[in-house]
Structures are given as C-alpha cells and as structure tokens.
C-alpha cells in the first residue's frame, strides 16, 4: 500500500480513502484545584489555560504558578 493514499491514487484501499479523521474528546483536570475543561485531541491545551505536567497530568496556569511549575 502506498504511504500517501488519496482519492485519486491507484492501489489505495477504499476504507482508507473514505475514513474520517478520528478526534477524541477528553477532560483535562487540574491536579491541585480540580478545575476541568473538555478538550479534543486537536486542541491546543495552552488555549484553555492548562499546563501539561506529564502524560494525562495537568495544572491550571494559576496553580502552576502557585507551585512554581514552569
């Protein structure tokens, strides 16, 4: 199978050409004050005033400043 399948590319399976992009909705919750926002996997987490600490661990910007996390 070619590495880049488009609608006009020969040899691409039909299910790849017609499949929509998968977007997941998740909740980012501050681990200090429990403030939460719902985001999608395509959103920029910083636009919601959240800071990524680690995989699936977040601070809101207010709590990140309070604990000295940059």
PQR file of N, CA, C, O and H, with PARSE charges and radii, in Angstrom:
ATOM      1  N   UNK A   1       0.849  -1.175   0.000 -0.4000 1.5000
ATOM      2  CA  UNK A   1       0.000   0.000   0.000 -0.0000 2.0000
ATOM      3  C   UNK A   1       0.893   1.236   0.000  0.5500 1.7000
ATOM      4  O   UNK A   1       1.856   1.296   0.765 -0.5500 1.4000
ATOM      5  N   UNK A   2       0.596   2.215  -0.836 -0.4000 1.5000
ATOM      6  CA  UNK A   2       1.394   3.444  -0.876 -0.0000 2.0000
ATOM      7  C   UNK A   2       1.327   4.196   0.443  0.5500 1.7000
ATOM      8  O   UNK A   2       0.340   4.110   1.173 -0.5500 1.4000
ATOM      9  H   UNK A   2      -0.185   2.167  -1.457  0.4000 1.0000
ATOM     10  N   UNK A   3       2.390   4.936   0.737 -0.4000 1.5000
ATOM     11  CA  UNK A   3       2.436   5.650   2.016 -0.0000 2.0000
ATOM     12  C   UNK A   3       1.480   6.835   2.056  0.5500 1.7000
ATOM     13  O   UNK A   3       1.049   7.237   3.137 -0.5500 1.4000
ATOM     14  H   UNK A   3       3.192   5.006   0.144  0.4000 1.0000
ATOM     15  N   UNK A   4       1.141   7.403   0.901 -0.4000 1.5000
ATOM     16  CA  UNK A   4       0.189   8.520   0.894 -0.0000 2.0000
ATOM     17  C   UNK A   4      -0.973   8.172  -0.016  0.5500 1.7000
ATOM     18  O   UNK A   4      -0.849   8.227  -1.240 -0.5500 1.4000
ATOM     19  H   UNK A   4       1.491   7.077   0.023  0.4000 1.0000
ATOM     20  N   UNK A   5      -2.083   7.819   0.571 -0.4000 1.5000
ATOM     21  CA  UNK A   5      -3.271   7.444  -0.193 -0.0000 2.0000
ATOM     22  C   UNK A   5      -4.193   8.645  -0.315  0.5500 1.7000
ATOM     23  O   UNK A   5      -4.542   9.284   0.678 -0.5500 1.4000
ATOM     24  H   UNK A   5      -2.183   7.774   1.565  0.4000 1.0000
ATOM     25  N   UNK A   6      -4.577   8.938  -1.540 -0.4000 1.5000
ATOM     26  CA  UNK A   6      -5.574   9.970  -1.785 -0.0000 2.0000
ATOM     27  C   UNK A   6      -6.668   9.369  -2.646  0.5500 1.7000
ATOM     28  O   UNK A   6      -6.545   8.238  -3.115 -0.5500 1.4000
ATOM     29  H   UNK A   6      -4.293   8.419  -2.346  0.4000 1.0000
ATOM     30  N   UNK A   7      -7.723  10.113  -2.853 -0.4000 1.5000
ATOM     31  CA  UNK A   7      -8.858   9.600  -3.617 -0.0000 2.0000
ATOM     32  C   UNK A   7      -8.464   9.244  -5.047  0.5500 1.7000
ATOM     33  O   UNK A   7      -9.056   8.342  -5.640 -0.5500 1.4000
ATOM     34  H   UNK A   7      -7.823  11.032  -2.472  0.4000 1.0000
ATOM     35  N   UNK A   8      -7.481   9.931  -5.606 -0.4000 1.5000
ATOM     36  CA  UNK A   8      -7.094   9.670  -6.989 -0.0000 2.0000
ATOM     37  C   UNK A   8      -5.929   8.700  -7.107  0.5500 1.7000
ATOM     38  O   UNK A   8      -5.556   8.341  -8.224 -0.5500 1.4000
ATOM     39  H   UNK A   8      -7.000  10.664  -5.124  0.4000 1.0000
ATOM     40  N   UNK A   9      -5.341   8.264  -6.003 -0.4000 1.5000
ATOM     41  CA  UNK A   9      -4.183   7.379  -6.047 -0.0000 2.0000
ATOM     42  C   UNK A   9      -4.617   5.945  -6.298  0.5500 1.7000
ATOM     43  O   UNK A   9      -5.460   5.421  -5.569 -0.5500 1.4000
ATOM     44  H   UNK A   9      -5.644   8.556  -5.096  0.4000 1.0000
ATOM     45  N   UNK A  10      -4.058   5.299  -7.315 -0.4000 1.5000
ATOM     46  CA  UNK A  10      -4.407   3.899  -7.560 -0.0000 2.0000
ATOM     47  C   UNK A  10      -3.766   3.001  -6.508  0.5500 1.7000
ATOM     48  O   UNK A  10      -2.674   3.284  -6.017 -0.5500 1.4000
ATOM     49  H   UNK A  10      -3.374   5.724  -7.907  0.4000 1.0000
ATOM     50  N   UNK A  11      -4.447   1.931  -6.172 -0.4000 1.5000
ATOM     51  CA  UNK A  11      -3.895   0.967  -5.230 -0.0000 2.0000
ATOM     52  C   UNK A  11      -4.208   1.241  -3.778  0.5500 1.7000
ATOM     53  O   UNK A  11      -3.769   0.486  -2.910 -0.5500 1.4000
ATOM     54  H   UNK A  11      -5.335   1.701  -6.570  0.4000 1.0000
ATOM     55  N   UNK A  12      -4.946   2.285  -3.480 -0.4000 1.5000
ATOM     56  CA  UNK A  12      -5.322   2.583  -2.100 -0.0000 2.0000
ATOM     57  C   UNK A  12      -6.629   1.880  -1.772  0.5500 1.7000
ATOM     58  O   UNK A  12      -7.586   1.968  -2.541 -0.5500 1.4000
ATOM     59  H   UNK A  12      -5.303   2.898  -4.185  0.4000 1.0000
ATOM     60  N   UNK A  13      -6.685   1.190  -0.651 -0.4000 1.5000
ATOM     61  CA  UNK A  13      -7.937   0.542  -0.254 -0.0000 2.0000
ATOM     62  C   UNK A  13      -9.031   1.581  -0.028  0.5500 1.7000
ATOM     63  O   UNK A  13      -8.755   2.663   0.489 -0.5500 1.4000
ATOM     64  H   UNK A  13      -5.908   1.118  -0.026  0.4000 1.0000
ATOM     65  N   UNK A  14     -10.279   1.263  -0.413 -0.4000 1.5000
ATOM     66  CA  UNK A  14     -11.363   2.246  -0.280 -0.0000 2.0000
ATOM     67  C   UNK A  14     -11.624   2.686   1.147  0.5500 1.7000
ATOM     68  O   UNK A  14     -12.024   3.829   1.365 -0.5500 1.4000
ATOM     69  H   UNK A  14     -10.504   0.384  -0.834  0.4000 1.0000
ATOM     70  N   UNK A  15     -11.409   1.809   2.139 -0.4000 1.5000
ATOM     71  CA  UNK A  15     -11.692   2.203   3.517 -0.0000 2.0000
ATOM     72  C   UNK A  15     -10.718   3.264   4.021  0.5500 1.7000
ATOM     73  O   UNK A  15     -11.058   4.024   4.927 -0.5500 1.4000
ATOM     74  H   UNK A  15     -11.084   0.880   1.963  0.4000 1.0000
ATOM     75  N   UNK A  16      -9.530   3.330   3.461 -0.4000 1.5000
ATOM     76  CA  UNK A  16      -8.567   4.359   3.869 -0.0000 2.0000
ATOM     77  C   UNK A  16      -8.934   5.703   3.246  0.5500 1.7000
ATOM     78  O   UNK A  16      -8.818   6.745   3.892 -0.5500 1.4000
ATOM     79  H   UNK A  16      -9.254   2.713   2.724  0.4000 1.0000
ATOM     80  N   UNK A  17      -9.372   5.678   2.006 -0.4000 1.5000
ATOM     81  CA  UNK A  17      -9.714   6.928   1.327 -0.0000 2.0000
ATOM     82  C   UNK A  17     -10.953   7.580   1.936  0.5500 1.7000
ATOM     83  O   UNK A  17     -11.055   8.807   1.949 -0.5500 1.4000
ATOM     84  H   UNK A  17      -9.466   4.832   1.481  0.4000 1.0000
ATOM     85  N   UNK A  18     -11.891   6.788   2.437 -0.4000 1.5000
ATOM     86  CA  UNK A  18     -13.155   7.328   2.910 -0.0000 2.0000
ATOM     87  C   UNK A  18     -13.239   7.485   4.419  0.5500 1.7000
ATOM     88  O   UNK A  18     -14.247   7.987   4.915 -0.5500 1.4000
ATOM     89  H   UNK A  18     -11.809   5.792   2.427  0.4000 1.0000
ATOM     90  N   UNK A  19     -12.232   7.082   5.162 -0.4000 1.5000
ATOM     91  CA  UNK A  19     -12.326   7.138   6.618 -0.0000 2.0000
ATOM     92  C   UNK A  19     -12.067   8.557   7.118  0.5500 1.7000
ATOM     93  O   UNK A  19     -11.076   9.178   6.732 -0.5500 1.4000
ATOM     94  H   UNK A  19     -11.412   6.674   4.759  0.4000 1.0000
ATOM     95  N   UNK A  20     -12.948   9.075   7.973 -0.4000 1.5000
ATOM     96  CA  UNK A  20     -12.741  10.416   8.527 -0.0000 2.0000
ATOM     97  C   UNK A  20     -11.657  10.392   9.605  0.5500 1.7000
ATOM     98  O   UNK A  20     -11.365   9.347  10.186 -0.5500 1.4000
ATOM     99  H   UNK A  20     -13.752   8.571   8.287  0.4000 1.0000
ATOM    100  N   UNK A  21     -11.079  11.536   9.855 -0.4000 1.5000
ATOM    101  CA  UNK A  21     -10.073  11.641  10.916 -0.0000 2.0000
ATOM    102  C   UNK A  21     -10.746  11.431  12.268  0.5500 1.7000
ATOM    103  O   UNK A  21     -11.858  11.908  12.495 -0.5500 1.4000
ATOM    104  H   UNK A  21     -11.317  12.385   9.383  0.4000 1.0000
ATOM    105  N   UNK A  22     -10.073  10.720  13.158 -0.4000 1.5000
ATOM    106  CA  UNK A  22     -10.627  10.444  14.476 -0.0000 2.0000
ATOM    107  C   UNK A  22     -10.217  11.544  15.442  0.5500 1.7000
ATOM    108  O   UNK A  22      -9.031  11.820  15.618 -0.5500 1.4000
ATOM    109  H   UNK A  22      -9.170  10.333  12.974  0.4000 1.0000
ATOM    110  N   UNK A  23     -11.201  12.162  16.060 -0.4000 1.5000
ATOM    111  CA  UNK A  23     -10.956  13.193  17.062 -0.0000 2.0000
ATOM    112  C   UNK A  23     -11.581  12.719  18.359  0.5500 1.7000
ATOM    113  O   UNK A  23     -12.763  12.373  18.391 -0.5500 1.4000
ATOM    114  H   UNK A  23     -12.165  11.937  15.916  0.4000 1.0000
ATOM    115  N   UNK A  24     -10.804  12.699  19.424 -0.4000 1.5000
ATOM    116  CA  UNK A  24     -11.296  12.244  20.719 -0.0000 2.0000
ATOM    117  C   UNK A  24     -11.496  13.437  21.648  0.5500 1.7000
ATOM    118  O   UNK A  24     -10.738  14.405  21.605 -0.5500 1.4000
ATOM    119  H   UNK A  24      -9.844  12.979  19.398  0.4000 1.0000
ATOM    120  N   UNK A  25     -12.517  13.354  22.479 -0.4000 1.5000
ATOM    121  CA  UNK A  25     -12.778  14.372  23.491 -0.0000 2.0000
ATOM    122  C   UNK A  25     -12.301  13.832  24.824  0.5500 1.7000
ATOM    123  O   UNK A  25     -12.594  12.691  25.181 -0.5500 1.4000
ATOM    124  H   UNK A  25     -13.133  12.568  22.514  0.4000 1.0000
ATOM    125  N   UNK A  26     -11.565  14.653  25.560 -0.4000 1.5000
ATOM    126  CA  UNK A  26     -11.088  14.218  26.871 -0.0000 2.0000
ATOM    127  C   UNK A  26     -11.222  15.371  27.858  0.5500 1.7000
ATOM    128  O   UNK A  26     -11.385  16.525  27.463 -0.5500 1.4000
ATOM    129  H   UNK A  26     -11.327  15.580  25.270  0.4000 1.0000
ATOM    130  N   UNK A  27     -11.154  15.049  29.123 -0.4000 1.5000
ATOM    131  CA  UNK A  27     -11.245  16.045  30.183 -0.0000 2.0000
ATOM    132  C   UNK A  27      -9.865  16.254  30.779  0.5500 1.7000
ATOM    133  O   UNK A  27      -9.208  15.297  31.188 -0.5500 1.4000
ATOM    134  H   UNK A  27     -11.021  14.112  29.444  0.4000 1.0000
ATOM    135  N   UNK A  28      -9.427  17.501  30.827 -0.4000 1.5000
ATOM    136  CA  UNK A  28      -8.168  17.851  31.479 -0.0000 2.0000
ATOM    137  C   UNK A  28      -8.526  18.486  32.817  0.5500 1.7000
ATOM    138  O   UNK A  28      -9.193  19.519  32.858 -0.5500 1.4000
ATOM    139  H   UNK A  28      -9.961  18.279  30.494  0.4000 1.0000
ATOM    140  N   UNK A  29      -8.085  17.871  33.909 -0.4000 1.5000
ATOM    141  CA  UNK A  29      -8.426  18.342  35.251 -0.0000 2.0000
ATOM    142  C   UNK A  29      -7.147  18.713  35.999  0.5500 1.7000
ATOM    143  O   UNK A  29      -6.188  17.943  36.036 -0.5500 1.4000
ATOM    144  H   UNK A  29      -7.542  17.032  33.876  0.4000 1.0000
ATOM    145  N   UNK A  30      -7.154  19.908  36.593 -0.4000 1.5000
ATOM    146  CA  UNK A  30      -6.012  20.360  37.381 -0.0000 2.0000
ATOM    147  C   UNK A  30      -5.853  19.437  38.587  0.5500 1.7000
ATOM    148  O   UNK A  30      -6.819  19.167  39.300 -0.5500 1.4000
ATOM    149  H   UNK A  30      -7.933  20.533  36.563  0.4000 1.0000
ATOM    150  N   UNK A  31      -4.640  18.960  38.808 -0.4000 1.5000
ATOM    151  CA  UNK A  31      -4.435  18.015  39.915 -0.0000 2.0000
ATOM    152  C   UNK A  31      -4.315  18.710  41.265  0.5500 1.7000
ATOM    153  O   UNK A  31      -4.155  18.043  42.287 -0.5500 1.4000
ATOM    154  H   UNK A  31      -3.855  19.179  38.229  0.4000 1.0000
ATOM    155  N   UNK A  32      -4.389  20.046  41.286 -0.4000 1.5000
ATOM    156  CA  UNK A  32      -4.337  20.766  42.560 -0.0000 2.0000
ATOM    157  C   UNK A  32      -5.699  21.318  42.964  0.5500 1.7000
ATOM    158  O   UNK A  32      -6.128  21.118  44.101 -0.5500 1.4000
ATOM    159  H   UNK A  32      -4.519  20.587  40.455  0.4000 1.0000
ATOM    160  N   UNK A  33      -6.388  22.008  42.057 -0.4000 1.5000
ATOM    161  CA  UNK A  33      -7.668  22.637  42.416 -0.0000 2.0000
ATOM    162  C   UNK A  33      -8.876  21.961  41.769  0.5500 1.7000
ATOM    163  O   UNK A  33     -10.012  22.350  42.041 -0.5500 1.4000
ATOM    164  H   UNK A  33      -6.040  22.170  41.133  0.4000 1.0000
ATOM    165  N   UNK A  34      -8.659  20.973  40.931 -0.4000 1.5000
ATOM    166  CA  UNK A  34      -9.707  20.187  40.266 -0.0000 2.0000
ATOM    167  C   UNK A  34     -10.483  20.969  39.209  0.5500 1.7000
ATOM    168  O   UNK A  34     -11.554  20.523  38.797 -0.5500 1.4000
ATOM    169  H   UNK A  34      -7.736  20.657  40.710  0.4000 1.0000
ATOM    170  N   UNK A  35      -9.981  22.121  38.756 -0.4000 1.5000
ATOM    171  CA  UNK A  35     -10.620  22.817  37.638 -0.0000 2.0000
ATOM    172  C   UNK A  35     -10.517  21.914  36.418  0.5500 1.7000
ATOM    173  O   UNK A  35      -9.468  21.317  36.177 -0.5500 1.4000
ATOM    174  H   UNK A  35      -9.111  22.483  39.091  0.4000 1.0000
ATOM    175  N   UNK A  36     -11.595  21.807  35.647 -0.4000 1.5000
ATOM    176  CA  UNK A  36     -11.562  20.910  34.496 -0.0000 2.0000
ATOM    177  C   UNK A  36     -12.085  21.597  33.248  0.5500 1.7000
ATOM    178  O   UNK A  36     -12.943  22.477  33.313 -0.5500 1.4000
ATOM    179  H   UNK A  36     -12.447  22.292  35.844  0.4000 1.0000
ATOM    180  N   UNK A  37     -11.551  21.176  32.113 -0.4000 1.5000
ATOM    181  CA  UNK A  37     -12.006  21.633  30.804 -0.0000 2.0000
ATOM    182  C   UNK A  37     -12.087  20.422  29.889  0.5500 1.7000
ATOM    183  O   UNK A  37     -11.311  19.476  30.021 -0.5500 1.4000
ATOM    184  H   UNK A  37     -10.853  20.462  32.060  0.4000 1.0000
ATOM    185  N   UNK A  38     -13.032  20.460  28.963 -0.4000 1.5000
ATOM    186  CA  UNK A  38     -13.122  19.418  27.952 -0.0000 2.0000
ATOM    187  C   UNK A  38     -12.400  19.903  26.710  0.5500 1.7000
ATOM    188  O   UNK A  38     -12.651  21.003  26.218 -0.5500 1.4000
ATOM    189  H   UNK A  38     -13.663  21.229  28.856  0.4000 1.0000
ATOM    190  N   UNK A  39     -11.505  19.072  26.211 -0.4000 1.5000
ATOM    191  CA  UNK A  39     -10.721  19.426  25.036 -0.0000 2.0000
ATOM    192  C   UNK A  39     -10.774  18.270  24.051  0.5500 1.7000
ATOM    193  O   UNK A  39     -11.126  17.147  24.413 -0.5500 1.4000
ATOM    194  H   UNK A  39     -11.301  18.178  26.611  0.4000 1.0000
ATOM    195  N   UNK A  40     -10.422  18.554  22.811 -0.4000 1.5000
ATOM    196  CA  UNK A  40     -10.285  17.492  21.824 -0.0000 2.0000
ATOM    197  C   UNK A  40      -8.803  17.261  21.579  0.5500 1.7000
ATOM    198  O   UNK A  40      -7.960  18.060  21.988 -0.5500 1.4000
ATOM    199  H   UNK A  40     -10.136  19.466  22.518  0.4000 1.0000
ATOM    200  N   UNK A  41      -8.500  16.169  20.913 -0.4000 1.5000
ATOM    201  CA  UNK A  41      -7.102  15.836  20.666 -0.0000 2.0000
ATOM    202  C   UNK A  41      -6.440  16.805  19.692  0.5500 1.7000
ATOM    203  O   UNK A  41      -5.215  16.815  19.569 -0.5500 1.4000
ATOM    204  H   UNK A  41      -9.184  15.520  20.580  0.4000 1.0000
ATOM    205  N   UNK A  42      -7.229  17.611  19.006 -0.4000 1.5000
ATOM    206  CA  UNK A  42      -6.653  18.585  18.076 -0.0000 2.0000
ATOM    207  C   UNK A  42      -6.510  19.971  18.693  0.5500 1.7000
ATOM    208  O   UNK A  42      -5.937  20.864  18.068 -0.5500 1.4000
ATOM    209  H   UNK A  42      -8.224  17.603  19.106  0.4000 1.0000
ATOM    210  N   UNK A  43      -7.018  20.168  19.908 -0.4000 1.5000
ATOM    211  CA  UNK A  43      -6.948  21.474  20.569 -0.0000 2.0000
ATOM    212  C   UNK A  43      -5.564  21.728  21.157  0.5500 1.7000
ATOM    213  O   UNK A  43      -4.827  20.795  21.474 -0.5500 1.4000
ATOM    214  H   UNK A  43      -7.484  19.443  20.416  0.4000 1.0000
ATOM    215  N   UNK A  44      -5.231  22.998  21.296 -0.4000 1.5000
ATOM    216  CA  UNK A  44      -4.013  23.403  21.997 -0.0000 2.0000
ATOM    217  C   UNK A  44      -4.374  23.576  23.470  0.5500 1.7000
ATOM    218  O   UNK A  44      -5.196  24.428  23.809 -0.5500 1.4000
ATOM    219  H   UNK A  44      -5.830  23.756  21.038  0.4000 1.0000
ATOM    220  N   UNK A  45      -3.776  22.785  24.336 -0.4000 1.5000
ATOM    221  CA  UNK A  45      -4.117  22.790  25.767 -0.0000 2.0000
ATOM    222  C   UNK A  45      -3.833  24.147  26.398  0.5500 1.7000
ATOM    223  O   UNK A  45      -4.503  24.531  27.357 -0.5500 1.4000
ATOM    224  H   UNK A  45      -3.109  22.093  24.060  0.4000 1.0000
ATOM    225  N   UNK A  46      -2.852  24.880  25.877 -0.4000 1.5000
ATOM    226  CA  UNK A  46      -2.497  26.183  26.443 -0.0000 2.0000
ATOM    227  C   UNK A  46      -3.589  27.226  26.196  0.5500 1.7000
ATOM    228  O   UNK A  46      -3.681  28.205  26.936 -0.5500 1.4000
ATOM    229  H   UNK A  46      -2.308  24.568  25.098  0.4000 1.0000
ATOM    230  N   UNK A  47      -4.407  27.032  25.181 -0.4000 1.5000
ATOM    231  CA  UNK A  47      -5.512  27.955  24.918 -0.0000 2.0000
ATOM    232  C   UNK A  47      -6.578  27.873  26.006  0.5500 1.7000
ATOM    233  O   UNK A  47      -7.399  28.781  26.134 -0.5500 1.4000
ATOM    234  H   UNK A  47      -4.332  26.236  24.580  0.4000 1.0000
ATOM    235  N   UNK A  48      -6.574  26.809  26.780 -0.4000 1.5000
ATOM    236  CA  UNK A  48      -7.540  26.624  27.865 -0.0000 2.0000
ATOM    237  C   UNK A  48      -6.930  26.926  29.231  0.5500 1.7000
ATOM    238  O   UNK A  48      -7.492  26.545  30.257 -0.5500 1.4000
ATOM    239  H   UNK A  48      -5.907  26.072  26.676  0.4000 1.0000
ATOM    240  N   UNK A  49      -5.789  27.605  29.251 -0.4000 1.5000
ATOM    241  CA  UNK A  49      -5.081  27.961  30.487 -0.0000 2.0000
ATOM    242  C   UNK A  49      -4.727  26.740  31.321  0.5500 1.7000
ATOM    243  O   UNK A  49      -4.872  26.749  32.543 -0.5500 1.4000
ATOM    244  H   UNK A  49      -5.332  27.915  28.417  0.4000 1.0000
ATOM    245  N   UNK A  50      -4.263  25.696  30.657 -0.4000 1.5000
ATOM    246  CA  UNK A  50      -3.818  24.485  31.338 -0.0000 2.0000
ATOM    247  C   UNK A  50      -2.371  24.221  30.944  0.5500 1.7000
ATOM    248  O   UNK A  50      -1.945  24.558  29.839 -0.5500 1.4000
ATOM    249  H   UNK A  50      -4.145  25.689  29.664  0.4000 1.0000
ATOM    250  N   UNK A  51      -1.625  23.616  31.857 -0.4000 1.5000
ATOM    251  CA  UNK A  51      -0.224  23.282  31.640 -0.0000 2.0000
ATOM    252  C   UNK A  51      -0.085  21.769  31.751  0.5500 1.7000
ATOM    253  O   UNK A  51      -0.564  21.172  32.715 -0.5500 1.4000
ATOM    254  H   UNK A  51      -1.972  23.343  32.755  0.4000 1.0000
ATOM    255  N   UNK A  52       0.565  21.147  30.776 -0.4000 1.5000
ATOM    256  CA  UNK A  52       0.785  19.706  30.810 -0.0000 2.0000
ATOM    257  C   UNK A  52       1.997  19.428  31.686  0.5500 1.7000
ATOM    258  O   UNK A  52       3.087  19.936  31.422 -0.5500 1.4000
ATOM    259  H   UNK A  52       0.954  21.633  29.993  0.4000 1.0000
ATOM    260  N   UNK A  53       1.809  18.622  32.730 -0.4000 1.5000
ATOM    261  CA  UNK A  53       2.895  18.260  33.633 -0.0000 2.0000
ATOM    262  C   UNK A  53       3.543  16.968  33.159  0.5500 1.7000
ATOM    263  O   UNK A  53       4.768  16.858  33.114 -0.5500 1.4000
ATOM    264  H   UNK A  53       0.924  18.210  32.944  0.4000 1.0000
ATOM    265  N   UNK A  54       2.729  16.011  32.813 -0.4000 1.5000
ATOM    266  CA  UNK A  54       3.169  14.711  32.325 -0.0000 2.0000
ATOM    267  C   UNK A  54       2.022  14.136  31.505  0.5500 1.7000
ATOM    268  O   UNK A  54       1.031  14.824  31.258 -0.5500 1.4000
ATOM    269  H   UNK A  54       1.734  16.101  32.850  0.4000 1.0000
ATOM    270  N   UNK A  55       2.143  12.903  31.090 -0.4000 1.5000
ATOM    271  CA  UNK A  55       1.062  12.276  30.324 -0.0000 2.0000
ATOM    272  C   UNK A  55      -0.198  12.214  31.178  0.5500 1.7000
ATOM    273  O   UNK A  55      -0.218  11.564  32.224 -0.5500 1.4000
ATOM    274  H   UNK A  55       2.948  12.344  31.291  0.4000 1.0000
ATOM    275  N   UNK A  56      -1.243  12.890  30.727 -0.4000 1.5000
ATOM    276  CA  UNK A  56      -2.542  12.933  31.412 -0.0000 2.0000
ATOM    277  C   UNK A  56      -2.510  13.591  32.786  0.5500 1.7000
ATOM    278  O   UNK A  56      -3.393  13.332  33.603 -0.5500 1.4000
ATOM    279  H   UNK A  56      -1.226  13.417  29.877  0.4000 1.0000
ATOM    280  N   UNK A  57      -1.525  14.427  33.062 -0.4000 1.5000
ATOM    281  CA  UNK A  57      -1.460  15.192  34.310 -0.0000 2.0000
ATOM    282  C   UNK A  57      -1.367  16.671  33.963  0.5500 1.7000
ATOM    283  O   UNK A  57      -0.531  17.079  33.157 -0.5500 1.4000
ATOM    284  H   UNK A  57      -0.808  14.637  32.398  0.4000 1.0000
ATOM    285  N   UNK A  58      -2.235  17.472  34.581 -0.4000 1.5000
ATOM    286  CA  UNK A  58      -2.345  18.881  34.227 -0.0000 2.0000
ATOM    287  C   UNK A  58      -2.411  19.758  35.465  0.5500 1.7000
ATOM    288  O   UNK A  58      -2.881  19.331  36.520 -0.5500 1.4000
ATOM    289  H   UNK A  58      -2.914  17.140  35.236  0.4000 1.0000
ATOM    290  N   UNK A  59      -1.926  21.010  35.321 -0.4000 1.5000
ATOM    291  CA  UNK A  59      -2.159  22.096  36.262 -0.0000 2.0000
ATOM    292  C   UNK A  59      -2.886  23.186  35.490  0.5500 1.7000
ATOM    293  O   UNK A  59      -2.637  23.369  34.298 -0.5500 1.4000
ATOM    294  H   UNK A  59      -1.545  21.356  34.464  0.4000 1.0000
ATOM    295  N   UNK A  60      -3.782  23.913  36.153 -0.4000 1.5000
ATOM    296  CA  UNK A  60      -4.261  25.147  35.539 -0.0000 2.0000
ATOM    297  C   UNK A  60      -3.115  26.149  35.700  0.5500 1.7000
ATOM    298  O   UNK A  60      -2.231  25.944  36.532 -0.5500 1.4000
ATOM    299  H   UNK A  60      -3.984  23.764  37.121  0.4000 1.0000
ATOM    300  N   UNK A  61      -3.120  27.207  34.928 -0.4000 1.5000
ATOM    301  CA  UNK A  61      -1.989  28.140  34.976 -0.0000 2.0000
ATOM    302  C   UNK A  61      -1.857  28.809  36.337  0.5500 1.7000
ATOM    303  O   UNK A  61      -0.746  29.116  36.769 -0.5500 1.4000
ATOM    304  H   UNK A  61      -3.838  27.373  34.252  0.4000 1.0000
ATOM    305  N   UNK A  62      -2.973  29.039  37.014 -0.4000 1.5000
ATOM    306  CA  UNK A  62      -2.925  29.657  38.347 -0.0000 2.0000
ATOM    307  C   UNK A  62      -2.204  28.738  39.333  0.5500 1.7000
ATOM    308  O   UNK A  62      -1.340  29.197  40.080 -0.5500 1.4000
ATOM    309  H   UNK A  62      -3.876  28.790  36.663  0.4000 1.0000
ATOM    310  N   UNK A  63      -2.543  27.463  39.345 -0.4000 1.5000
ATOM    311  CA  UNK A  63      -1.903  26.521  40.264 -0.0000 2.0000
ATOM    312  C   UNK A  63      -0.459  26.238  39.863  0.5500 1.7000
ATOM    313  O   UNK A  63       0.390  26.021  40.727 -0.5500 1.4000
ATOM    314  H   UNK A  63      -3.245  27.090  38.738  0.4000 1.0000
ATOM    315  N   UNK A  64      -0.174  26.239  38.564 -0.4000 1.5000
ATOM    316  CA  UNK A  64       1.202  26.025  38.110 -0.0000 2.0000
ATOM    317  C   UNK A  64       2.108  27.136  38.625  0.5500 1.7000
ATOM    318  O   UNK A  64       3.236  26.874  39.043 -0.5500 1.4000
ATOM    319  H   UNK A  64      -0.864  26.415  37.862  0.4000 1.0000
ATOM    320  N   UNK A  65       1.619  28.380  38.598 -0.4000 1.5000
ATOM    321  CA  UNK A  65       2.393  29.496  39.156 -0.0000 2.0000
ATOM    322  C   UNK A  65       2.541  29.359  40.661  0.5500 1.7000
ATOM    323  O   UNK A  65       3.607  29.646  41.206 -0.5500 1.4000
ATOM    324  H   UNK A  65       0.702  28.593  38.259  0.4000 1.0000
ATOM    325  N   UNK A  66       1.472  28.920  41.348 -0.4000 1.5000
ATOM    326  CA  UNK A  66       1.491  28.822  42.808 -0.0000 2.0000
ATOM    327  C   UNK A  66       2.502  27.791  43.298  0.5500 1.7000
ATOM    328  O   UNK A  66       3.129  27.985  44.339 -0.5500 1.4000
ATOM    329  H   UNK A  66       0.606  28.688  40.905  0.4000 1.0000
ATOM    330  N   UNK A  67       2.664  26.700  42.559 -0.4000 1.5000
ATOM    331  CA  UNK A  67       3.599  25.660  42.994 -0.0000 2.0000
ATOM    332  C   UNK A  67       4.980  25.834  42.380  0.5500 1.7000
ATOM    333  O   UNK A  67       5.900  25.083  42.705 -0.5500 1.4000
ATOM    334  H   UNK A  67       2.154  26.542  41.713  0.4000 1.0000
ATOM    335  N   UNK A  68       5.138  26.821  41.492 -0.4000 1.5000
ATOM    336  CA  UNK A  68       6.441  27.085  40.897 -0.0000 2.0000
ATOM    337  C   UNK A  68       6.767  26.209  39.713  0.5500 1.7000
ATOM    338  O   UNK A  68       7.936  26.061  39.356 -0.5500 1.4000
ATOM    339  H   UNK A  68       4.391  27.431  41.228  0.4000 1.0000
ATOM    340  N   UNK A  69       5.744  25.617  39.090 -0.4000 1.5000
ATOM    341  CA  UNK A  69       5.979  24.777  37.919 -0.0000 2.0000
ATOM    342  C   UNK A  69       5.991  25.645  36.676  0.5500 1.7000
ATOM    343  O   UNK A  69       5.042  26.384  36.417 -0.5500 1.4000
ATOM    344  H   UNK A  69       4.794  25.736  39.381  0.4000 1.0000
ATOM    345  N   UNK A  70       7.074  25.555  35.901 -0.4000 1.5000
ATOM    346  CA  UNK A  70       7.176  26.344  34.664 -0.0000 2.0000
ATOM    347  C   UNK A  70       7.227  25.439  33.490  0.5500 1.7000
ATOM    348  O   UNK A  70       7.314  25.905  32.354 -0.5500 1.4000
ATOM    349  H   UNK A  70       7.845  24.954  36.111  0.4000 1.0000
TER
END
